[in-house]
Amino acid sequence: MADQIHAIAQFNAQSEAETGNIARTLALCLHAGDVVALDGTLGAGKTAFARALINALPGEPEDVPSPTFTLVQTYERGPLEIWHFDLYRLDAPEDAYELGIDDAFADALSIIEWPENLGSLLPPAHLRITLQQAAGDDSRKIAFEGNDDWMARLSNFSDKASHHG
């Protein structure tokens, strides 16, 4: 039986800096084998969220470009390997195997933009983060959804995220 998906947390970030604080707080909760699916329209802030998350992990700050054309970028952050996928241009879900996505799911932290293009290959135990543009240019509504495990791991995430910065 599949895990039930829960709404875990919801935020109204008023700036890119606030969005970054939420991403940095999440980074403290992640480890190898986790899959973070970033959902949102073009310009919703998926890459900015991924950049803040990646740079919050141990290691030297890096330029984190959108992997729109390469489809995947990898980073070493301390003992953690991170695979950042942008699947906007993926023709078929099976093509993700050519990118090494099965290795990423097994051994790395996977951050996936345009996760819907993976279809049924997206692991059911992923954390889904939906970013939506709100009233102001840099304002975002950010919603976290996940299974029972994510619900437990992020049980006090809202408190941590609102005090981080």
JSON list of C-alpha atoms in Angstrom, two decimals:
[
{"chain": "A", "resi": 1, "resn": "MET", "atom": "CA", "xyz": [0.00, 0.00, 0.00]},
{"chain": "A", "resi": 2, "resn": "ALA", "atom": "CA", "xyz": [1.34, 3.41, -0.95]},
{"chain": "A", "resi": 3, "resn": "ASP", "atom": "CA", "xyz": [2.03, 5.95, 1.76]},
{"chain": "A", "resi": 4, "resn": "GLN", "atom": "CA", "xyz": [-0.52, 8.68, 2.13]},
{"chain": "A", "resi": 5, "resn": "ILE", "atom": "CA", "xyz": [0.73, 12.09, 0.99]},
{"chain": "A", "resi": 6, "resn": "HIS", "atom": "CA", "xyz": [0.43, 14.88, 3.57]},
{"chain": "A", "resi": 7, "resn": "ALA", "atom": "CA", "xyz": [0.61, 18.64, 3.40]},
{"chain": "A", "resi": 8, "resn": "ILE", "atom": "CA", "xyz": [3.62, 19.26, 5.65]},
{"chain": "A", "resi": 9, "resn": "ALA", "atom": "CA", "xyz": [4.24, 23.00, 5.61]},
{"chain": "A", "resi": 10, "resn": "GLN", "atom": "CA", "xyz": [3.24, 26.12, 3.71]},
{"chain": "A", "resi": 11, "resn": "PHE", "atom": "CA", "xyz": [5.07, 29.44, 3.53]},
{"chain": "A", "resi": 12, "resn": "ASN", "atom": "CA", "xyz": [4.53, 32.86, 2.04]},
{"chain": "A", "resi": 13, "resn": "ALA", "atom": "CA", "xyz": [8.04, 34.08, 1.24]},
{"chain": "A", "resi": 14, "resn": "GLN", "atom": "CA", "xyz": [8.16, 37.80, 0.51]},
{"chain": "A", "resi": 15, "resn": "SER", "atom": "CA", "xyz": [11.60, 37.84, -1.12]},
{"chain": "A", "resi": 16, "resn": "GLU", "atom": "CA", "xyz": [14.21, 35.64, -2.73]},
{"chain": "A", "resi": 17, "resn": "ALA", "atom": "CA", "xyz": [16.14, 35.90, 0.56]},
{"chain": "A", "resi": 18, "resn": "GLU", "atom": "CA", "xyz": [13.18, 34.45, 2.50]},
{"chain": "A", "resi": 19, "resn": "THR", "atom": "CA", "xyz": [12.82, 31.67, -0.08]},
{"chain": "A", "resi": 20, "resn": "GLY", "atom": "CA", "xyz": [16.55, 31.00, 0.36]},
{"chain": "A", "resi": 21, "resn": "ASN", "atom": "CA", "xyz": [16.14, 30.78, 4.15]},
{"chain": "A", "resi": 22, "resn": "ILE", "atom": "CA", "xyz": [13.48, 28.09, 3.71]},
{"chain": "A", "resi": 23, "resn": "ALA", "atom": "CA", "xyz": [15.78, 26.16, 1.33]},
{"chain": "A", "resi": 24, "resn": "ARG", "atom": "CA", "xyz": [18.74, 26.48, 3.73]},
{"chain": "A", "resi": 25, "resn": "THR", "atom": "CA", "xyz": [16.65, 25.17, 6.62]},
{"chain": "A", "resi": 26, "resn": "LEU", "atom": "CA", "xyz": [15.55, 22.20, 4.52]},
{"chain": "A", "resi": 27, "resn": "ALA", "atom": "CA", "xyz": [19.18, 21.43, 3.62]},
{"chain": "A", "resi": 28, "resn": "LEU", "atom": "CA", "xyz": [19.85, 20.57, 7.27]},
{"chain": "A", "resi": 29, "resn": "CYS", "atom": "CA", "xyz": [17.25, 17.77, 7.06]},
{"chain": "A", "resi": 30, "resn": "LEU", "atom": "CA", "xyz": [18.46, 16.05, 3.87]},
{"chain": "A", "resi": 31, "resn": "HIS", "atom": "CA", "xyz": [20.79, 13.13, 3.19]},
{"chain": "A", "resi": 32, "resn": "ALA", "atom": "CA", "xyz": [21.83, 10.64, 0.52]},
{"chain": "A", "resi": 33, "resn": "GLY", "atom": "CA", "xyz": [18.93, 8.79, -1.05]},
{"chain": "A", "resi": 34, "resn": "ASP", "atom": "CA", "xyz": [16.48, 11.68, -0.64]},
{"chain": "A", "resi": 35, "resn": "VAL", "atom": "CA", "xyz": [14.58, 12.91, -3.68]},
{"chain": "A", "resi": 36, "resn": "VAL", "atom": "CA", "xyz": [13.30, 16.50, -3.68]},
{"chain": "A", "resi": 37, "resn": "ALA", "atom": "CA", "xyz": [10.86, 17.30, -6.49]},
{"chain": "A", "resi": 38, "resn": "LEU", "atom": "CA", "xyz": [10.59, 21.02, -7.24]},
{"chain": "A", "resi": 39, "resn": "ASP", "atom": "CA", "xyz": [7.29, 21.82, -8.88]},
{"chain": "A", "resi": 40, "resn": "GLY", "atom": "CA", "xyz": [6.27, 25.13, -10.44]},
{"chain": "A", "resi": 41, "resn": "THR", "atom": "CA", "xyz": [5.85, 27.03, -13.68]},
{"chain": "A", "resi": 42, "resn": "LEU", "atom": "CA", "xyz": [8.67, 28.73, -15.59]},
{"chain": "A", "resi": 43, "resn": "GLY", "atom": "CA", "xyz": [10.07, 31.52, -13.42]},
{"chain": "A", "resi": 44, "resn": "ALA", "atom": "CA", "xyz": [8.54, 30.19, -10.19]},
{"chain": "A", "resi": 45, "resn": "GLY", "atom": "CA", "xyz": [11.96, 30.05, -8.49]},
{"chain": "A", "resi": 46, "resn": "LYS", "atom": "CA", "xyz": [12.85, 26.36, -8.68]},
{"chain": "A", "resi": 47, "resn": "THR", "atom": "CA", "xyz": [16.50, 26.97, -9.63]},
{"chain": "A", "resi": 48, "resn": "ALA", "atom": "CA", "xyz": [16.89, 29.75, -7.04]},
{"chain": "A", "resi": 49, "resn": "PHE", "atom": "CA", "xyz": [15.53, 27.36, -4.39]},
{"chain": "A", "resi": 50, "resn": "ALA", "atom": "CA", "xyz": [17.90, 24.59, -5.53]},
{"chain": "A", "resi": 51, "resn": "ARG", "atom": "CA", "xyz": [20.87, 27.02, -5.54]},
{"chain": "A", "resi": 52, "resn": "ALA", "atom": "CA", "xyz": [20.19, 28.13, -1.95]},
{"chain": "A", "resi": 53, "resn": "LEU", "atom": "CA", "xyz": [19.73, 24.53, -0.82]},
{"chain": "A", "resi": 54, "resn": "ILE", "atom": "CA", "xyz": [22.95, 23.31, -2.48]},
{"chain": "A", "resi": 55, "resn": "ASN", "atom": "CA", "xyz": [25.02, 26.21, -1.16]},
{"chain": "A", "resi": 56, "resn": "ALA", "atom": "CA", "xyz": [23.67, 25.65, 2.38]},
{"chain": "A", "resi": 57, "resn": "LEU", "atom": "CA", "xyz": [25.39, 22.27, 2.53]},
{"chain": "A", "resi": 58, "resn": "PRO", "atom": "CA", "xyz": [29.02, 21.98, 3.73]},
{"chain": "A", "resi": 59, "resn": "GLY", "atom": "CA", "xyz": [31.60, 23.11, 1.19]},
{"chain": "A", "resi": 60, "resn": "GLU", "atom": "CA", "xyz": [32.66, 26.15, -0.77]},
{"chain": "A", "resi": 61, "resn": "PRO", "atom": "CA", "xyz": [29.86, 28.30, -2.23]},
{"chain": "A", "resi": 62, "resn": "GLU", "atom": "CA", "xyz": [29.39, 27.53, -5.90]},
{"chain": "A", "resi": 63, "resn": "ASP", "atom": "CA", "xyz": [27.72, 29.04, -8.89]},
{"chain": "A", "resi": 64, "resn": "VAL", "atom": "CA", "xyz": [24.69, 26.79, -9.36]},
{"chain": "A", "resi": 65, "resn": "PRO", "atom": "CA", "xyz": [23.44, 27.32, -12.90]},
{"chain": "A", "resi": 66, "resn": "SER", "atom": "CA", "xyz": [20.15, 25.95, -14.13]},
{"chain": "A", "resi": 67, "resn": "PRO", "atom": "CA", "xyz": [20.85, 22.59, -15.75]},
{"chain": "A", "resi": 68, "resn": "THR", "atom": "CA", "xyz": [18.28, 23.35, -18.47]},
{"chain": "A", "resi": 69, "resn": "PHE", "atom": "CA", "xyz": [20.64, 22.49, -21.33]},
{"chain": "A", "resi": 70, "resn": "THR", "atom": "CA", "xyz": [22.85, 19.88, -19.66]},
{"chain": "A", "resi": 71, "resn": "LEU", "atom": "CA", "xyz": [19.80, 18.33, -17.91]},
{"chain": "A", "resi": 72, "resn": "VAL", "atom": "CA", "xyz": [21.95, 17.44, -14.88]},
{"chain": "A", "resi": 73, "resn": "GLN", "atom": "CA", "xyz": [24.69, 19.06, -12.76]},
{"chain": "A", "resi": 74, "resn": "THR", "atom": "CA", "xyz": [26.47, 17.24, -9.95]},
{"chain": "A", "resi": 75, "resn": "TYR", "atom": "CA", "xyz": [28.02, 18.69, -6.82]},
{"chain": "A", "resi": 76, "resn": "GLU", "atom": "CA", "xyz": [30.13, 17.27, -3.98]},
{"chain": "A", "resi": 77, "resn": "ARG", "atom": "CA", "xyz": [29.22, 18.87, -0.66]},
{"chain": "A", "resi": 78, "resn": "GLY", "atom": "CA", "xyz": [31.20, 17.29, 2.14]},
{"chain": "A", "resi": 79, "resn": "PRO", "atom": "CA", "xyz": [30.34, 13.59, 2.14]},
{"chain": "A", "resi": 80, "resn": "LEU", "atom": "CA", "xyz": [27.13, 14.25, 0.19]},
{"chain": "A", "resi": 81, "resn": "GLU", "atom": "CA", "xyz": [26.84, 13.97, -3.57]},
{"chain": "A", "resi": 82, "resn": "ILE", "atom": "CA", "xyz": [24.05, 16.08, -5.08]},
{"chain": "A", "resi": 83, "resn": "TRP", "atom": "CA", "xyz": [22.48, 15.60, -8.49]},
{"chain": "A", "resi": 84, "resn": "HIS", "atom": "CA", "xyz": [20.46, 18.59, -9.71]},
{"chain": "A", "resi": 85, "resn": "PHE", "atom": "CA", "xyz": [18.19, 17.66, -12.61]},
{"chain": "A", "resi": 86, "resn": "ASP", "atom": "CA", "xyz": [16.19, 19.97, -14.88]},
{"chain": "A", "resi": 87, "resn": "LEU", "atom": "CA", "xyz": [13.92, 17.66, -16.87]},
{"chain": "A", "resi": 88, "resn": "TYR", "atom": "CA", "xyz": [12.04, 20.37, -18.80]},
{"chain": "A", "resi": 89, "resn": "ARG", "atom": "CA", "xyz": [13.53, 19.13, -22.09]},
{"chain": "A", "resi": 90, "resn": "LEU", "atom": "CA", "xyz": [13.32, 15.40, -21.31]},
{"chain": "A", "resi": 91, "resn": "ASP", "atom": "CA", "xyz": [11.56, 13.67, -24.22]},
{"chain": "A", "resi": 92, "resn": "ALA", "atom": "CA", "xyz": [10.50, 10.50, -22.41]},
{"chain": "A", "resi": 93, "resn": "PRO", "atom": "CA", "xyz": [10.79, 9.35, -18.79]},
{"chain": "A", "resi": 94, "resn": "GLU", "atom": "CA", "xyz": [13.04, 6.44, -19.79]},
{"chain": "A", "resi": 95, "resn": "ASP", "atom": "CA", "xyz": [15.60, 8.93, -21.15]},
{"chain": "A", "resi": 96, "resn": "ALA", "atom": "CA", "xyz": [16.39, 9.83, -17.53]},
{"chain": "A", "resi": 97, "resn": "TYR", "atom": "CA", "xyz": [18.26, 6.52, -17.20]},
{"chain": "A", "resi": 98, "resn": "GLU", "atom": "CA", "xyz": [20.84, 7.87, -19.66]},
{"chain": "A", "resi": 99, "resn": "LEU", "atom": "CA", "xyz": [21.43, 10.72, -17.20]},
{"chain": "A", "resi": 100, "resn": "GLY", "atom": "CA", "xyz": [22.21, 8.25, -14.40]},
{"chain": "A", "resi": 101, "resn": "ILE", "atom": "CA", "xyz": [19.09, 9.01, -12.44]},
{"chain": "A", "resi": 102, "resn": "ASP", "atom": "CA", "xyz": [18.93, 5.50, -10.97]},
{"chain": "A", "resi": 103, "resn": "ASP", "atom": "CA", "xyz": [22.44, 5.98, -9.51]},
{"chain": "A", "resi": 104, "resn": "ALA", "atom": "CA", "xyz": [21.41, 9.37, -8.13]},
{"chain": "A", "resi": 105, "resn": "PHE", "atom": "CA", "xyz": [18.32, 7.90, -6.46]},
{"chain": "A", "resi": 106, "resn": "ALA", "atom": "CA", "xyz": [20.41, 5.17, -4.83]},
{"chain": "A", "resi": 107, "resn": "ASP", "atom": "CA", "xyz": [23.46, 7.11, -3.61]},
{"chain": "A", "resi": 108, "resn": "ALA", "atom": "CA", "xyz": [22.92, 10.87, -3.76]},
{"chain": "A", "resi": 109, "resn": "LEU", "atom": "CA", "xyz": [20.59, 13.70, -2.86]},
{"chain": "A", "resi": 110, "resn": "SER", "atom": "CA", "xyz": [18.48, 14.27, -5.98]},
{"chain": "A", "resi": 111, "resn": "ILE", "atom": "CA", "xyz": [16.91, 17.67, -6.64]},
{"chain": "A", "resi": 112, "resn": "ILE", "atom": "CA", "xyz": [14.56, 17.51, -9.62]},
{"chain": "A", "resi": 113, "resn": "GLU", "atom": "CA", "xyz": [13.01, 20.41, -11.52]},
{"chain": "A", "resi": 114, "resn": "TRP", "atom": "CA", "xyz": [10.05, 19.45, -13.75]},
{"chain": "A", "resi": 115, "resn": "PRO", "atom": "CA", "xyz": [9.54, 16.11, -11.91]},
{"chain": "A", "resi": 116, "resn": "GLU", "atom": "CA", "xyz": [6.29, 15.47, -13.78]},
{"chain": "A", "resi": 117, "resn": "ASN", "atom": "CA", "xyz": [8.41, 14.60, -16.84]},
{"chain": "A", "resi": 118, "resn": "LEU", "atom": "CA", "xyz": [9.63, 11.50, -14.99]},
{"chain": "A", "resi": 119, "resn": "GLY", "atom": "CA", "xyz": [6.15, 10.00, -14.84]},
{"chain": "A", "resi": 120, "resn": "SER", "atom": "CA", "xyz": [6.09, 6.79, -12.80]},
{"chain": "A", "resi": 121, "resn": "LEU", "atom": "CA", "xyz": [9.91, 6.76, -12.50]},
{"chain": "A", "resi": 122, "resn": "LEU", "atom": "CA", "xyz": [9.69, 9.44, -9.77]},
{"chain": "A", "resi": 123, "resn": "PRO", "atom": "CA", "xyz": [10.13, 7.54, -6.49]},
{"chain": "A", "resi": 124, "resn": "PRO", "atom": "CA", "xyz": [6.91, 7.58, -4.47]},
{"chain": "A", "resi": 125, "resn": "ALA", "atom": "CA", "xyz": [8.84, 8.54, -1.31]},
{"chain": "A", "resi": 126, "resn": "HIS", "atom": "CA", "xyz": [9.92, 11.93, -2.70]},
{"chain": "A", "resi": 127, "resn": "LEU", "atom": "CA", "xyz": [9.41, 15.30, -1.03]},
{"chain": "A", "resi": 128, "resn": "ARG", "atom": "CA", "xyz": [7.39, 17.60, -3.31]},
{"chain": "A", "resi": 129, "resn": "ILE", "atom": "CA", "xyz": [7.94, 21.33, -3.00]},
{"chain": "A", "resi": 130, "resn": "THR", "atom": "CA", "xyz": [5.58, 23.50, -5.02]},
{"chain": "A", "resi": 131, "resn": "LEU", "atom": "CA", "xyz": [6.62, 27.08, -5.72]},
{"chain": "A", "resi": 132, "resn": "GLN", "atom": "CA", "xyz": [4.07, 29.59, -7.00]},
{"chain": "A", "resi": 133, "resn": "GLN", "atom": "CA", "xyz": [4.54, 33.24, -7.82]},
{"chain": "A", "resi": 134, "resn": "ALA", "atom": "CA", "xyz": [2.50, 35.41, -5.47]},
{"chain": "A", "resi": 135, "resn": "ALA", "atom": "CA", "xyz": [1.58, 39.10, -5.50]},
{"chain": "A", "resi": 136, "resn": "GLY", "atom": "CA", "xyz": [5.04, 40.72, -5.60]},
{"chain": "A", "resi": 137, "resn": "ASP", "atom": "CA", "xyz": [7.82, 40.00, -8.09]},
{"chain": "A", "resi": 138, "resn": "ASP", "atom": "CA", "xyz": [9.88, 38.04, -5.56]},
{"chain": "A", "resi": 139, "resn": "SER", "atom": "CA", "xyz": [6.98, 36.75, -3.44]},
{"chain": "A", "resi": 140, "resn": "ARG", "atom": "CA", "xyz": [6.39, 33.00, -3.49]},
{"chain": "A", "resi": 141, "resn": "LYS", "atom": "CA", "xyz": [3.93, 30.56, -2.00]},
{"chain": "A", "resi": 142, "resn": "ILE", "atom": "CA", "xyz": [5.90, 27.45, -1.09]},
{"chain": "A", "resi": 143, "resn": "ALA", "atom": "CA", "xyz": [4.17, 24.20, -0.13]},
{"chain": "A", "resi": 144, "resn": "PHE", "atom": "CA", "xyz": [5.80, 20.98, 1.10]},
{"chain": "A", "resi": 145, "resn": "GLU", "atom": "CA", "xyz": [4.10, 17.59, 0.63]},
{"chain": "A", "resi": 146, "resn": "GLY", "atom": "CA", "xyz": [5.37, 14.13, 1.44]},
{"chain": "A", "resi": 147, "resn": "ASN", "atom": "CA", "xyz": [4.67, 10.71, 2.86]},
{"chain": "A", "resi": 148, "resn": "ASP", "atom": "CA", "xyz": [4.59, 9.62, 6.52]},
{"chain": "A", "resi": 149, "resn": "ASP", "atom": "CA", "xyz": [8.40, 9.53, 6.71]},
{"chain": "A", "resi": 150, "resn": "TRP", "atom": "CA", "xyz": [8.73, 13.12, 5.45]},
{"chain": "A", "resi": 151, "resn": "MET", "atom": "CA", "xyz": [5.91, 14.18, 7.76]},
{"chain": "A", "resi": 152, "resn": "ALA", "atom": "CA", "xyz": [7.87, 12.81, 10.74]},
{"chain": "A", "resi": 153, "resn": "ARG", "atom": "CA", "xyz": [11.26, 14.16, 9.59]},
{"chain": "A", "resi": 154, "resn": "LEU", "atom": "CA", "xyz": [9.89, 17.66, 8.98]},
{"chain": "A", "resi": 155, "resn": "SER", "atom": "CA", "xyz": [7.46, 17.74, 11.92]},
{"chain": "A", "resi": 156, "resn": "ASN", "atom": "CA", "xyz": [8.81, 21.01, 13.33]},
{"chain": "A", "resi": 157, "resn": "PHE", "atom": "CA", "xyz": [10.11, 22.38, 10.03]},
{"chain": "A", "resi": 158, "resn": "SER", "atom": "CA", "xyz": [7.77, 25.39, 10.00]},
{"chain": "A", "resi": 159, "resn": "ASP", "atom": "CA", "xyz": [9.15, 26.57, 13.35]},
{"chain": "A", "resi": 160, "resn": "LYS", "atom": "CA", "xyz": [12.77, 26.12, 12.24]},
{"chain": "A", "resi": 161, "resn": "ALA", "atom": "CA", "xyz": [12.24, 27.82, 8.88]},
{"chain": "A", "resi": 162, "resn": "SER", "atom": "CA", "xyz": [10.54, 30.85, 10.39]},
{"chain": "A", "resi": 163, "resn": "HIS", "atom": "CA", "xyz": [13.46, 31.39, 12.81]},
{"chain": "A", "resi": 164, "resn": "HIS", "atom": "CA", "xyz": [16.31, 30.72, 10.35]},
{"chain": "A", "resi": 165, "resn": "GLY", "atom": "CA", "xyz": [18.13, 33.52, 8.67]}
]
